[in-house]
Short mmCIF file of C-alpha atoms (C1' of nucleotides) in Angstrom, two decimals:
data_model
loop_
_atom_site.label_atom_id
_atom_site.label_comp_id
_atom_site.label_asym_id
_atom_site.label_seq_id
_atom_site.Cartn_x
_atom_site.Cartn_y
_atom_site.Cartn_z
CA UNK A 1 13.40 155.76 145.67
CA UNK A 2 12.20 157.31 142.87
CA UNK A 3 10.04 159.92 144.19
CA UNK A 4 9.22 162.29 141.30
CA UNK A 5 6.78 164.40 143.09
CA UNK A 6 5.39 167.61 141.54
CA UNK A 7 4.55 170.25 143.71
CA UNK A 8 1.83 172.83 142.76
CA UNK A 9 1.64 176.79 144.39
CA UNK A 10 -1.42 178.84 145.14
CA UNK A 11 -4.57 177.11 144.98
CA UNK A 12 -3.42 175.44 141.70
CA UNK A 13 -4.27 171.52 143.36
CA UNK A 14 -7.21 172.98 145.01
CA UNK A 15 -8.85 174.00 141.46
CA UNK A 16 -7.44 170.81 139.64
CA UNK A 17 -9.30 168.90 142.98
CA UNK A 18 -12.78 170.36 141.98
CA UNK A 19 -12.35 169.74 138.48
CA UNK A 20 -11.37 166.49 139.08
CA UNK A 21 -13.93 165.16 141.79
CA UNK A 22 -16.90 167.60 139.52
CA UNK A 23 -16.67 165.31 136.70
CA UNK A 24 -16.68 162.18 138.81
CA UNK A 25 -19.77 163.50 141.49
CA UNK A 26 -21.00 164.02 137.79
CA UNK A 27 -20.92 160.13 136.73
CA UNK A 28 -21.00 158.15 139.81
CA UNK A 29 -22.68 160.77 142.08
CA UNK A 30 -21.42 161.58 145.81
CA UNK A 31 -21.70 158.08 147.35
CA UNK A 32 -19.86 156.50 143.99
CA UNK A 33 -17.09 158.77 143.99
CA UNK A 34 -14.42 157.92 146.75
CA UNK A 35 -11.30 160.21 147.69
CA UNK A 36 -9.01 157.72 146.46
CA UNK A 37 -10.94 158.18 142.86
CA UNK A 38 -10.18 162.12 143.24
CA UNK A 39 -7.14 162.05 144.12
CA UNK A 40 -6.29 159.70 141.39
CA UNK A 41 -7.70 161.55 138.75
CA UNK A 42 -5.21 164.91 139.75
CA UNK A 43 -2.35 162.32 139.88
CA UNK A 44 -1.87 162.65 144.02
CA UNK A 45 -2.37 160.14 147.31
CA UNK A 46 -5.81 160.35 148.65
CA UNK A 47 -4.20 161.87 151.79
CA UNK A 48 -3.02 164.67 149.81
CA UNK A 49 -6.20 165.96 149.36
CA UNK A 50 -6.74 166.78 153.14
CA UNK A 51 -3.59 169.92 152.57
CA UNK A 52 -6.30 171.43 150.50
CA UNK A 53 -9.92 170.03 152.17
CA UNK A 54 -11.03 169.29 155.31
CA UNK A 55 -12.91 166.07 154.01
CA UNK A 56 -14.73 164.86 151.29
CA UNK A 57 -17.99 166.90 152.41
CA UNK A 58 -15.92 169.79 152.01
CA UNK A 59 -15.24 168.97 148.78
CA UNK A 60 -18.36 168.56 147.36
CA UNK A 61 -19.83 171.54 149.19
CA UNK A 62 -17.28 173.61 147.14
CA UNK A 63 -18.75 172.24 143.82
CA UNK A 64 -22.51 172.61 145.05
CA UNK A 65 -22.10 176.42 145.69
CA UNK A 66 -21.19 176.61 141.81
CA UNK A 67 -24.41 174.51 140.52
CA UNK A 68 -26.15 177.55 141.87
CA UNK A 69 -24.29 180.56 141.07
CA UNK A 70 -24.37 179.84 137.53
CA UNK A 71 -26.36 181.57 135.01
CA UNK A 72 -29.65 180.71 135.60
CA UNK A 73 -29.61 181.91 139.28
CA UNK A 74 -28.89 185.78 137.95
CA UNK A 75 -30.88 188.05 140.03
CA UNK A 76 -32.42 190.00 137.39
CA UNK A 77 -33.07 194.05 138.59
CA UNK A 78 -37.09 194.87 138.42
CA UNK A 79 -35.90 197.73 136.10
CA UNK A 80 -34.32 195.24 133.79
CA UNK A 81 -37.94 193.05 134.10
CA UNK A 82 -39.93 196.35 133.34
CA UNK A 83 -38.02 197.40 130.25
CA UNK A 84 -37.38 194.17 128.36
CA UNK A 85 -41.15 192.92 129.67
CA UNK A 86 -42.76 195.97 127.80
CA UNK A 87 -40.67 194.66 124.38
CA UNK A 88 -43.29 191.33 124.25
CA UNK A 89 -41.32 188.50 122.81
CA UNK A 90 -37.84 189.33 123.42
CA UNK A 91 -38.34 188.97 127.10
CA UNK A 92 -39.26 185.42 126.09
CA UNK A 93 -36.54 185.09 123.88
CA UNK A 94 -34.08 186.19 126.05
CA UNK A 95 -34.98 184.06 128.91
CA UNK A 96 -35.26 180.66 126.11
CA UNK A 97 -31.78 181.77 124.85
CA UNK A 98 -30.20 182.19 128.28
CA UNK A 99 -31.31 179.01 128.99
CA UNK A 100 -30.44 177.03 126.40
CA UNK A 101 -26.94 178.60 126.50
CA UNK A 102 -26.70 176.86 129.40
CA UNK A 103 -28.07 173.53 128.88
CA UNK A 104 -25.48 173.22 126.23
CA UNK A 105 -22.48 174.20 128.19
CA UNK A 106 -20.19 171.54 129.24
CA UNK A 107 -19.31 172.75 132.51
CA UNK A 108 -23.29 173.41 133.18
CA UNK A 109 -24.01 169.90 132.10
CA UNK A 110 -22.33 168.65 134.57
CA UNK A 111 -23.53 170.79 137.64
CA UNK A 112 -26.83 169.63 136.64
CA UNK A 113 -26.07 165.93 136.47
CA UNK A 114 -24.72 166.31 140.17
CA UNK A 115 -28.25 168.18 140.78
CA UNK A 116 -30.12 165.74 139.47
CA UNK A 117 -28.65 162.80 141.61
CA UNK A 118 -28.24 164.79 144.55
CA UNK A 119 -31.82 165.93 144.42
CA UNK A 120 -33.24 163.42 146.11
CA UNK A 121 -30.76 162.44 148.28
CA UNK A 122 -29.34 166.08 150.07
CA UNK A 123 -32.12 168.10 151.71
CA UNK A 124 -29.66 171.47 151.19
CA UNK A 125 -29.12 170.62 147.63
CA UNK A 126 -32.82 170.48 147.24
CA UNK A 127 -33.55 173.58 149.10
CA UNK A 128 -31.19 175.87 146.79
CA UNK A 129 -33.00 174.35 143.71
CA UNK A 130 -36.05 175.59 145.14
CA UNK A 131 -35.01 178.72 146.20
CA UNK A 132 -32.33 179.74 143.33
CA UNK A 133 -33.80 177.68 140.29
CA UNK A 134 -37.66 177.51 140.80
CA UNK A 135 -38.42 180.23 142.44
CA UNK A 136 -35.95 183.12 141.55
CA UNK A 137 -36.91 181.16 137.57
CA UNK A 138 -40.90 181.80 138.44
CA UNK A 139 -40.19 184.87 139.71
CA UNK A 140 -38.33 186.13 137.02
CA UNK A 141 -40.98 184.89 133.88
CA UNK A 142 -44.38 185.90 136.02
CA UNK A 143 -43.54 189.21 136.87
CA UNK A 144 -42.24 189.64 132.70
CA UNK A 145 -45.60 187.87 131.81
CA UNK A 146 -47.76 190.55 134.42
CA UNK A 147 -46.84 193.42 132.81
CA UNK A 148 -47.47 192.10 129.28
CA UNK A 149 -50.67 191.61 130.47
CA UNK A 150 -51.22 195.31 131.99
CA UNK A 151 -49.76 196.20 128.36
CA UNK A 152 -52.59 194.27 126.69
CA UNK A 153 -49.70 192.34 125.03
CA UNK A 154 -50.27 188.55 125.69
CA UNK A 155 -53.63 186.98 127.13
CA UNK A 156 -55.18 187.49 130.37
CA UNK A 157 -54.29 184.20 132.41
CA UNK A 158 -52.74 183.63 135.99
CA UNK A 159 -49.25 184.58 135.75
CA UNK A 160 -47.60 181.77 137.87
CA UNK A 161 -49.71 179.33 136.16
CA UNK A 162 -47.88 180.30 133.09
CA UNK A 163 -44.45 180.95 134.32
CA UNK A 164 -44.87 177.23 136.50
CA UNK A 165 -46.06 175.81 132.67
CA UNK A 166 -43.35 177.00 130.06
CA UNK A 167 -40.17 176.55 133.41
CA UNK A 168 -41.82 173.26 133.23
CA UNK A 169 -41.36 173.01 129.37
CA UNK A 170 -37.47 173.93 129.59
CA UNK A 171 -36.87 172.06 132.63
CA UNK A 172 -37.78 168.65 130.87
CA UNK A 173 -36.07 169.86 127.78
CA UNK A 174 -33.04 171.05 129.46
CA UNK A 175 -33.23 167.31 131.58
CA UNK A 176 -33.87 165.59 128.49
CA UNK A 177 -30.63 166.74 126.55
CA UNK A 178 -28.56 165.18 129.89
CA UNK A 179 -30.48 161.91 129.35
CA UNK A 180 -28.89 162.20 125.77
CA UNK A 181 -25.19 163.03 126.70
CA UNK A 182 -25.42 160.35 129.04
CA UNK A 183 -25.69 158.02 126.64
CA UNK A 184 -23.46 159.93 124.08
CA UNK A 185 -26.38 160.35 121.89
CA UNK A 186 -26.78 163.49 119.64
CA UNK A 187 -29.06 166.14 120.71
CA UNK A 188 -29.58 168.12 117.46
CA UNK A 189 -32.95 167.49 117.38
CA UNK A 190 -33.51 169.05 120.88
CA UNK A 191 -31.29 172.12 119.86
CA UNK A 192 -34.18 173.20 117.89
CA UNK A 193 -36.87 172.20 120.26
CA UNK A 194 -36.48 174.97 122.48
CA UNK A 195 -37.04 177.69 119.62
CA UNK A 196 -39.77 176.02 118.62
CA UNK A 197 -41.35 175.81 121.81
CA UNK A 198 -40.93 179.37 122.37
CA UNK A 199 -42.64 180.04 119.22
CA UNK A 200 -45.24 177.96 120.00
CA UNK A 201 -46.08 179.28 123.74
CA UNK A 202 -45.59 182.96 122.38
CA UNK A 203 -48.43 182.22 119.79
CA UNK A 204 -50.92 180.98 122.51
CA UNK A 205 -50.43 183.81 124.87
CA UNK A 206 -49.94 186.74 122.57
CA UNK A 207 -52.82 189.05 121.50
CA UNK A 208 -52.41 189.02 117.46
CA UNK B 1 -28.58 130.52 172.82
CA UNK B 2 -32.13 132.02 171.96
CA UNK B 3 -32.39 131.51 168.57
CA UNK B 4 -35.83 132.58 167.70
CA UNK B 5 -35.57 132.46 164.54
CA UNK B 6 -38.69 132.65 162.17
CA UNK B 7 -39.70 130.97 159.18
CA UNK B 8 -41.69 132.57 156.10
CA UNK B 9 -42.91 129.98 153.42
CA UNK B 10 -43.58 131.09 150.18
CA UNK B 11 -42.27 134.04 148.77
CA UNK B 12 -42.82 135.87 151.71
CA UNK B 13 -39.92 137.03 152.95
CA UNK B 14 -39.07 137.71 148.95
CA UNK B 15 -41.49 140.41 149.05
CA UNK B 16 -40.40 141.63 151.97
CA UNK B 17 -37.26 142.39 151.12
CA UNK B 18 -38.52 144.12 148.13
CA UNK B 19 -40.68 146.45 150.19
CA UNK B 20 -38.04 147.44 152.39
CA UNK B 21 -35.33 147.31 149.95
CA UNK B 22 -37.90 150.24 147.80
CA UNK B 23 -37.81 151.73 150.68
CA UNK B 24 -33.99 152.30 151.28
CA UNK B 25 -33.42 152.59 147.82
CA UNK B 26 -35.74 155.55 147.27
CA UNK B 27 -34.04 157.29 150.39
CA UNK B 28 -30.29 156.95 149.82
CA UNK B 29 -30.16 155.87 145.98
CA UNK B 30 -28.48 152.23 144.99
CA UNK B 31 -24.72 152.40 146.34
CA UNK B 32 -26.37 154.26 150.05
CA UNK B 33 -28.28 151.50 150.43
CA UNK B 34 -25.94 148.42 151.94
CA UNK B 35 -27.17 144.42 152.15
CA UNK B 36 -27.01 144.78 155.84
CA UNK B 37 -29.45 148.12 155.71
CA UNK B 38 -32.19 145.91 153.53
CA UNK B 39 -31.62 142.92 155.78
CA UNK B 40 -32.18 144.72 158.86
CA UNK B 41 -35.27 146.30 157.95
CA UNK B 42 -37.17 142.53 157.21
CA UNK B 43 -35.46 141.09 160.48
CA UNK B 44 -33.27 139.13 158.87
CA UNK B 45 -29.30 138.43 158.59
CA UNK B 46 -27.90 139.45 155.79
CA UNK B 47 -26.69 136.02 154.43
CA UNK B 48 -30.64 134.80 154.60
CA UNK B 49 -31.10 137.62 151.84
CA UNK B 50 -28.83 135.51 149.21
CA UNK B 51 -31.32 132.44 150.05
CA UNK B 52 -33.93 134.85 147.57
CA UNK B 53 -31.37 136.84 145.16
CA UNK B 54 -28.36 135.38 144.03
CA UNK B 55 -27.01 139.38 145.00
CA UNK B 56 -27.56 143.06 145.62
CA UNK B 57 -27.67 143.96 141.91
CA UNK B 58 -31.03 141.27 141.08
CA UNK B 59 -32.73 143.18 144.44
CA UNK B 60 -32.57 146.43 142.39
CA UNK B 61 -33.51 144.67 139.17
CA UNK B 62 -36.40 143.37 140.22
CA UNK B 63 -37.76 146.79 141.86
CA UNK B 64 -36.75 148.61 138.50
CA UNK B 65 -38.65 146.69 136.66
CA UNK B 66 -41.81 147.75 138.74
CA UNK B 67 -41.09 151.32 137.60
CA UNK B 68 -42.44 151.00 134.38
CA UNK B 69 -44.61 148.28 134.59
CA UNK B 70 -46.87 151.08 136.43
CA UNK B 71 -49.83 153.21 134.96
CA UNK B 72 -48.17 155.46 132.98
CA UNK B 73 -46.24 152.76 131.17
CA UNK B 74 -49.76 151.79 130.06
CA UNK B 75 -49.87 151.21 126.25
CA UNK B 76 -53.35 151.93 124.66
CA UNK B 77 -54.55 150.84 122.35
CA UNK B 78 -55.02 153.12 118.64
CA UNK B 79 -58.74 152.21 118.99
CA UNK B 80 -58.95 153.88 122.41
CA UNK B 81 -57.04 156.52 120.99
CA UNK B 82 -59.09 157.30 118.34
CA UNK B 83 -62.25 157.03 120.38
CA UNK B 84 -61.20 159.19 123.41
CA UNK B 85 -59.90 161.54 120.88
CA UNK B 86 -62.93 162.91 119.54
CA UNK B 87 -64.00 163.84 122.36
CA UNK B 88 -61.72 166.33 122.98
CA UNK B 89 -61.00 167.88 126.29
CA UNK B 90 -61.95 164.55 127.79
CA UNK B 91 -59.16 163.17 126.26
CA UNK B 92 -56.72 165.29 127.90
CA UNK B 93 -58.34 165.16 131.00
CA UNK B 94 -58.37 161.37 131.43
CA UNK B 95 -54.48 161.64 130.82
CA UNK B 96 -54.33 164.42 133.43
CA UNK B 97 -56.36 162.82 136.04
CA UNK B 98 -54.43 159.47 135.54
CA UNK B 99 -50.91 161.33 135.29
CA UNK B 100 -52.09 163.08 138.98
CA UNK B 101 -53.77 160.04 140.30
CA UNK B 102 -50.02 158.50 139.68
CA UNK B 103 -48.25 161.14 141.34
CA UNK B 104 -50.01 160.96 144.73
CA UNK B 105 -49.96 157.41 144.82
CA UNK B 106 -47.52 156.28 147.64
CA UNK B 107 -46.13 153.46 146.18
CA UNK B 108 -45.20 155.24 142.79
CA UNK B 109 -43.67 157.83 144.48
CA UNK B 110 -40.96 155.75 145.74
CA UNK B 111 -40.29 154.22 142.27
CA UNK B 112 -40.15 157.71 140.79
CA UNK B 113 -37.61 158.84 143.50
CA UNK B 114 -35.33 155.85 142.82
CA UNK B 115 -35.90 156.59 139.10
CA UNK B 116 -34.78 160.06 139.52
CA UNK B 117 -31.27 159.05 141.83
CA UNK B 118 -30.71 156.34 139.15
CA UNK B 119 -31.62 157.81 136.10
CA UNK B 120 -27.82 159.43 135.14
CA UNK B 121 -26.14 156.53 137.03
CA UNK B 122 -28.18 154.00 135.49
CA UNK B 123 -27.90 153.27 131.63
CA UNK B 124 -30.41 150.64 131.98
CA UNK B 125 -33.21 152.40 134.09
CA UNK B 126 -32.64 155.59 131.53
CA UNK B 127 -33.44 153.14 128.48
CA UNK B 128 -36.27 152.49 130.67
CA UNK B 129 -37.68 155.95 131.33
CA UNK B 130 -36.81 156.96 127.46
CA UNK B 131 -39.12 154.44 125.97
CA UNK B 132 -41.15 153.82 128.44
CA UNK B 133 -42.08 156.98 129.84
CA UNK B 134 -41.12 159.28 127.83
CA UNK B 135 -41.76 157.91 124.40
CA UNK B 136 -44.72 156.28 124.79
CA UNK B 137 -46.40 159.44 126.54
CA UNK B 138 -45.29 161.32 123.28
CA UNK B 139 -46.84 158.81 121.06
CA UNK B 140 -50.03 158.85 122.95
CA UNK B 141 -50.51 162.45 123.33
CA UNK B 142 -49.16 163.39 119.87
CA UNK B 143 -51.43 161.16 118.17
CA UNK B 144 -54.56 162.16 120.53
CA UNK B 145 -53.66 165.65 119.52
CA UNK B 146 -53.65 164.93 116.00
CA UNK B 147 -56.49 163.39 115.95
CA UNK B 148 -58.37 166.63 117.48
CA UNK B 149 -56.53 168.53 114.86
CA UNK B 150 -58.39 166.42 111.88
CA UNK B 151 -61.62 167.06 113.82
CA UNK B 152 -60.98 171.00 114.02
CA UNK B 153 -61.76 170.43 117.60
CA UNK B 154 -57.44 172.39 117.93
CA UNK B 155 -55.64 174.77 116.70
CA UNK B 156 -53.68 173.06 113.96
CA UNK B 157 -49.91 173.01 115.83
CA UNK B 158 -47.06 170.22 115.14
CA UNK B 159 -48.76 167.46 117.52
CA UNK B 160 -44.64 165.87 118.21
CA UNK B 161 -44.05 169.87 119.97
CA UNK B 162 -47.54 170.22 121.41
CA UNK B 163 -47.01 166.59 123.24
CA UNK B 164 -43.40 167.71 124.57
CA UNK B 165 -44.93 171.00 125.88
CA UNK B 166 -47.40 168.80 127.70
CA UNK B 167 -45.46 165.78 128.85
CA UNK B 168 -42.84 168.59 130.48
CA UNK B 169 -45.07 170.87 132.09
CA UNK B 170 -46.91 167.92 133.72
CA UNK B 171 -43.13 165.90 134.69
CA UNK B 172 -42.01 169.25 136.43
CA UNK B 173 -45.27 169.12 138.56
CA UNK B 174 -44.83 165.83 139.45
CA UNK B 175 -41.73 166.58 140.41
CA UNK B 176 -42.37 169.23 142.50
CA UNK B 177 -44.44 166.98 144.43
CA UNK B 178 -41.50 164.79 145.43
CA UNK B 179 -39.51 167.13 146.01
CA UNK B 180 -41.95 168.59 148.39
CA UNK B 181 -42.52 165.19 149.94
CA UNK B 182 -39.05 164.42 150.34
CA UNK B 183 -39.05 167.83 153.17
CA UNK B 184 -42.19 166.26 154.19
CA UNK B 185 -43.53 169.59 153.50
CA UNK B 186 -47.33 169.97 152.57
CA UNK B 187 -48.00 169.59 148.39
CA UNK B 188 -52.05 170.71 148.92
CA UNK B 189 -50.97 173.89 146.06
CA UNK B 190 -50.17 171.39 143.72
CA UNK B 191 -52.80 169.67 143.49
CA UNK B 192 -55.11 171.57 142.10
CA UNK B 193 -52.12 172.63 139.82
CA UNK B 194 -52.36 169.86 137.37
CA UNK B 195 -55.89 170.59 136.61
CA UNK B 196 -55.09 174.39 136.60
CA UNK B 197 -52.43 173.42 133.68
CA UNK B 198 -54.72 171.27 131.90
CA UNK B 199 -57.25 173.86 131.63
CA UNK B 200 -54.97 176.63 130.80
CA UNK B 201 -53.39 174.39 127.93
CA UNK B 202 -56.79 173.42 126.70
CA UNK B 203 -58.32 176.95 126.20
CA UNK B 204 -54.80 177.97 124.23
CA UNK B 205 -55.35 175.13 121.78
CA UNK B 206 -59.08 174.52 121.51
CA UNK B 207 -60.57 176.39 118.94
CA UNK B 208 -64.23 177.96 120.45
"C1'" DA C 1 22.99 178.53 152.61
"C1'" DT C 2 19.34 178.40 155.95
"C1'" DC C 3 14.90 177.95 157.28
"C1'" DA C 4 9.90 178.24 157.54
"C1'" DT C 5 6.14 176.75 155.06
"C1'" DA C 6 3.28 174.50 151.87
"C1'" DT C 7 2.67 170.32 149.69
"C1'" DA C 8 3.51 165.81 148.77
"C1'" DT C 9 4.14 160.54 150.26
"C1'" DG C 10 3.58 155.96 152.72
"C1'" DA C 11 1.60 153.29 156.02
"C1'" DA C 12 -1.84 152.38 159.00
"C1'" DC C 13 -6.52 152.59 161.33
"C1'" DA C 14 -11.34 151.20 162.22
"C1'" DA C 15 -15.46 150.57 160.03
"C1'" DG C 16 -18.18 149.09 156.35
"C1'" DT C 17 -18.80 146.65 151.79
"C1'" DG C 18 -20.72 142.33 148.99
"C1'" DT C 19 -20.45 137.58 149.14
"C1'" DT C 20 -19.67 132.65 150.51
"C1'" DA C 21 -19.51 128.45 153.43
"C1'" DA C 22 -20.78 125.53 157.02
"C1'" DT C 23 -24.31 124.78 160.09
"C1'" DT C 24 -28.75 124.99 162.58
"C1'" DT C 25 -33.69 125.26 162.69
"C1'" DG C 26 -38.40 125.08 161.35
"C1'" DT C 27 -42.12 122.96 158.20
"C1'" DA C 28 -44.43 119.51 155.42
"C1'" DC C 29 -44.77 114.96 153.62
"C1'" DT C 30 -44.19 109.97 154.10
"C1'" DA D 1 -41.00 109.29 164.06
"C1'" DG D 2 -38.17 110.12 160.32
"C1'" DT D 3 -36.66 112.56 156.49
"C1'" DA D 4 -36.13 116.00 152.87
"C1'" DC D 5 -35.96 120.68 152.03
"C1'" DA D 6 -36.50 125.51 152.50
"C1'" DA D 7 -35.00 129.26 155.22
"C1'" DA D 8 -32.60 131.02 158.78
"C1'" DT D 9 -27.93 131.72 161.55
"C1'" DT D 10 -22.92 132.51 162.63
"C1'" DA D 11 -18.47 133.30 161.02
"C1'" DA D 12 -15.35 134.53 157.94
"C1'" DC D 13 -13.25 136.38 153.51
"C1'" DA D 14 -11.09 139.92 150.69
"C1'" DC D 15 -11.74 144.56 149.53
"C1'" DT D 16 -12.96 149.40 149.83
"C1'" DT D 17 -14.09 153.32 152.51
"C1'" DG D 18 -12.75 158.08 154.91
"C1'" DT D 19 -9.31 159.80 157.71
"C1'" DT D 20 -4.93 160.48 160.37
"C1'" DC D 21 -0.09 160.63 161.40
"C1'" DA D 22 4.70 160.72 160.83
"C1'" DT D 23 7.80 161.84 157.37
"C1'" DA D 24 9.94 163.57 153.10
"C1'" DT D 25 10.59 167.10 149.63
"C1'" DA D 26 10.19 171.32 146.93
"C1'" DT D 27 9.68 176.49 146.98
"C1'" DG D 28 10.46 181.39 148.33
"C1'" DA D 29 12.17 184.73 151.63
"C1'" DT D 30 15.88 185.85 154.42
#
DNA sequence: ATCATATATGAACAAGTGTTAATTTGTACT
DNA sequence: AGTACAAATTAACACTTGTTCATATATGAT
C-alpha cells in the first residue's frame, strides 16, 4: 500500500503534539477537543500519540504547566521591588507594560483562553491561578505600592485594597481583548486602554 | 414489571429539567454535561426529556437566556439616571450594593459559572455578555459619572475610562467569589471587599 | 548488512454520545 | 366507562470517545 509515513526524531512530534492540541484546548476547550482531533491536526493516527503521551490528561497537563510559567508568574526579587518601587510611576509602568506585552502575544492568548474555560471546571487549574496569577500579581503591586507610601510618594490607602483594584482593572482588560479575538474583532481601541488606565490610577494615588 | 412511573402536568417537569440541567451545566460546562446526566437528576429517562425540548442544544438556550435577563442586565431608565446621579456617592453605592447583592445570590452564581465555561466556546452567550453586561454597565456608569462631573460633585476624568476602571475592579471580585465557591472555600474577606473598593474609588474621584 | 529502537499504522474494544420510534401509562373531559 | 392526550418507558440507531494491541517501517549505531 501506499504507506508514505514520515518519521520525526527527538521530541520533534512531541512539540508539534502540544502545539497542535494548545490551539484546539484553546477553541473547543478540554472536553471538545478529542485525540483523534490532535492527532489529526500533526497529520498522525490518534494511536500515535500514545509513543509520545501516556493519555490525553497527560497531554493537557503538559500545556497547563506553560499557562503558568509565562511572564506574568515571574518571581520578582524584593531588591528588584525596593529599587524600581522608590522610582514612583515606573514601577507602575513597568508592571502595565509587562502585562500588556502579554495580553497581546499570540501564544499567551491562547494559554489564557484554555484558563479561562478550564477555570471553572479543573480545581488544579484554579488553584495555580490563585497561587501564581493573583497572589504572586497582589503580591508583587502591594508591596511596590507600600513603600511608595513610606516614601510619601502616592496616598495613604490599604495596599491590597489597591493592588486587588487596578489587578482587577487589567484582568478585565486583558479578558476583554480575548472576548475580541474570539470574535476576530479589532482591539485597537483596548491597546490604548491600558495606558490610559495607568495614567488615570497613577493620578488618584500620587501625591502632586 | 414495576413501572412506577410518575406523571407531572404542566410545565413541571420542564422546569425541572432546567434546574438540574443549571446545575450540571455550571459544574462540567455544555459538552460535560450528557442528556442522560440531566435526565437522571429529574428521575426521568432520557427519551421523556425530548417530550419538553426538541434537543440538548434548546436545554442550554433556554438557561442562557436567564443569564442576562438577571439584575444586572437591568436597563434604567435616563430619568433614574439623572436623578440618582446627583446624589453622588449614593449613586455608586446603589450599583455596588446591587452588583454584590448579585454576586452572593445562589442562583446567579450558577449562571455566571456557565457564563464563564461558555463565554470563549460560545459566540452567542459572548454577544450576550458584550452587550448585555458589559455594555450596558458602561453606559450606565459612564453616564452616572458624567453627570457628577457637570455637578462638580468629581474630579473631571473621561467618564468611558472611569466606568471600565469600575466595571473591572468590581467583575474580578465577583469572580473571586466563584472561584472561591467553586473550592467551597469560605468568601467572608470578600465581602466586605466590594464596599472597601467602592469607598476607596469614591474618595479618589470625589472632589471634598 | 544487521539489528535494536523509536515511531508510525490499522483494526478493534467497550463505553458513552444525541436522537428517534414504538409503546405503555397516567390524567382529565365527555 | 370510554376516549383523547400528555408524559413516561424500553429499545435501538449510528456515531464518537479514549485506549490498546499487533504489526510495519524508518533511523542510527555497530
Amino acid at each position: 500500500m501506499s504507506d508514505t509515513r514520515e518519521f520525526h526524531k527527538g521530541g520533534e512530534t512531541k512539540k508539534l503534539i502540544e502545539v497542535a492540541a494548545m490551539e484546539l484546548f484553546a477553541e473547543q476547550g478540554y472536553k471538545g477537543t478529542s485525540v483523534r482531533k490532535i492527532a489529526a491536526k500533526v497529520g498522525i493516527r490518534e494511536s500515535a500519540l500514545y509513543n509520545h503521551f501516556s493519555n490525553k490528561e497527560a497531554i493537557f497537563l503538559a500545556i497547563a504547566e506553560r499557562v503558568f510559567s509565562s511572564p506574568f508568574a515571574q518571581q520578582k526579587t524584593d531588591e528588584f521591588i525596593q529599587e524600581y518601587a522608590k522610582k514612583g510611576k515606573s514601577f507602575l509602568q513597568k508592571f502595565t507594560t509587562e502585562f500588556k506585552l502579554m495580553t497581546f502575544d499570540h501564544n499567551h492568548e491562547k494559554l489564557f483562553r484554555i484558563m479561562l474555560i478550564e477555570l471553572m471546571q479543573n480545581e488544579e487549574l484554579r488553584g495555580g491561578f490563585w497561587q501564581q496569577f493573583h497572589e504572586s500579581n497582589i503580591r508583587f503591586l502591594s508591596s511596590g505600592l507600600f513603600i511608595m507610601m513610606q516614601e510619601g510618594i502616592i496616598r495613604s490607602e490599604d495596599p491590597m485594597t489597591l493592588a486587588n483594584v487596578y489587578l482587577g482593572q487589567m484582568f478585565y482588560l486583558r479578558m476583554q481583548v480575548s472576548l475580541l479575538k474570539a470574535d476576530k474583532k479589532s482591539t485597537t481601541s483596548l491597546s490604548t486602554a491600558f495606558e490610559r488606565q495607568m495614567e488615570l490610577f497613577w493620578g488618584m494615588i500620587s501625591i502632586k
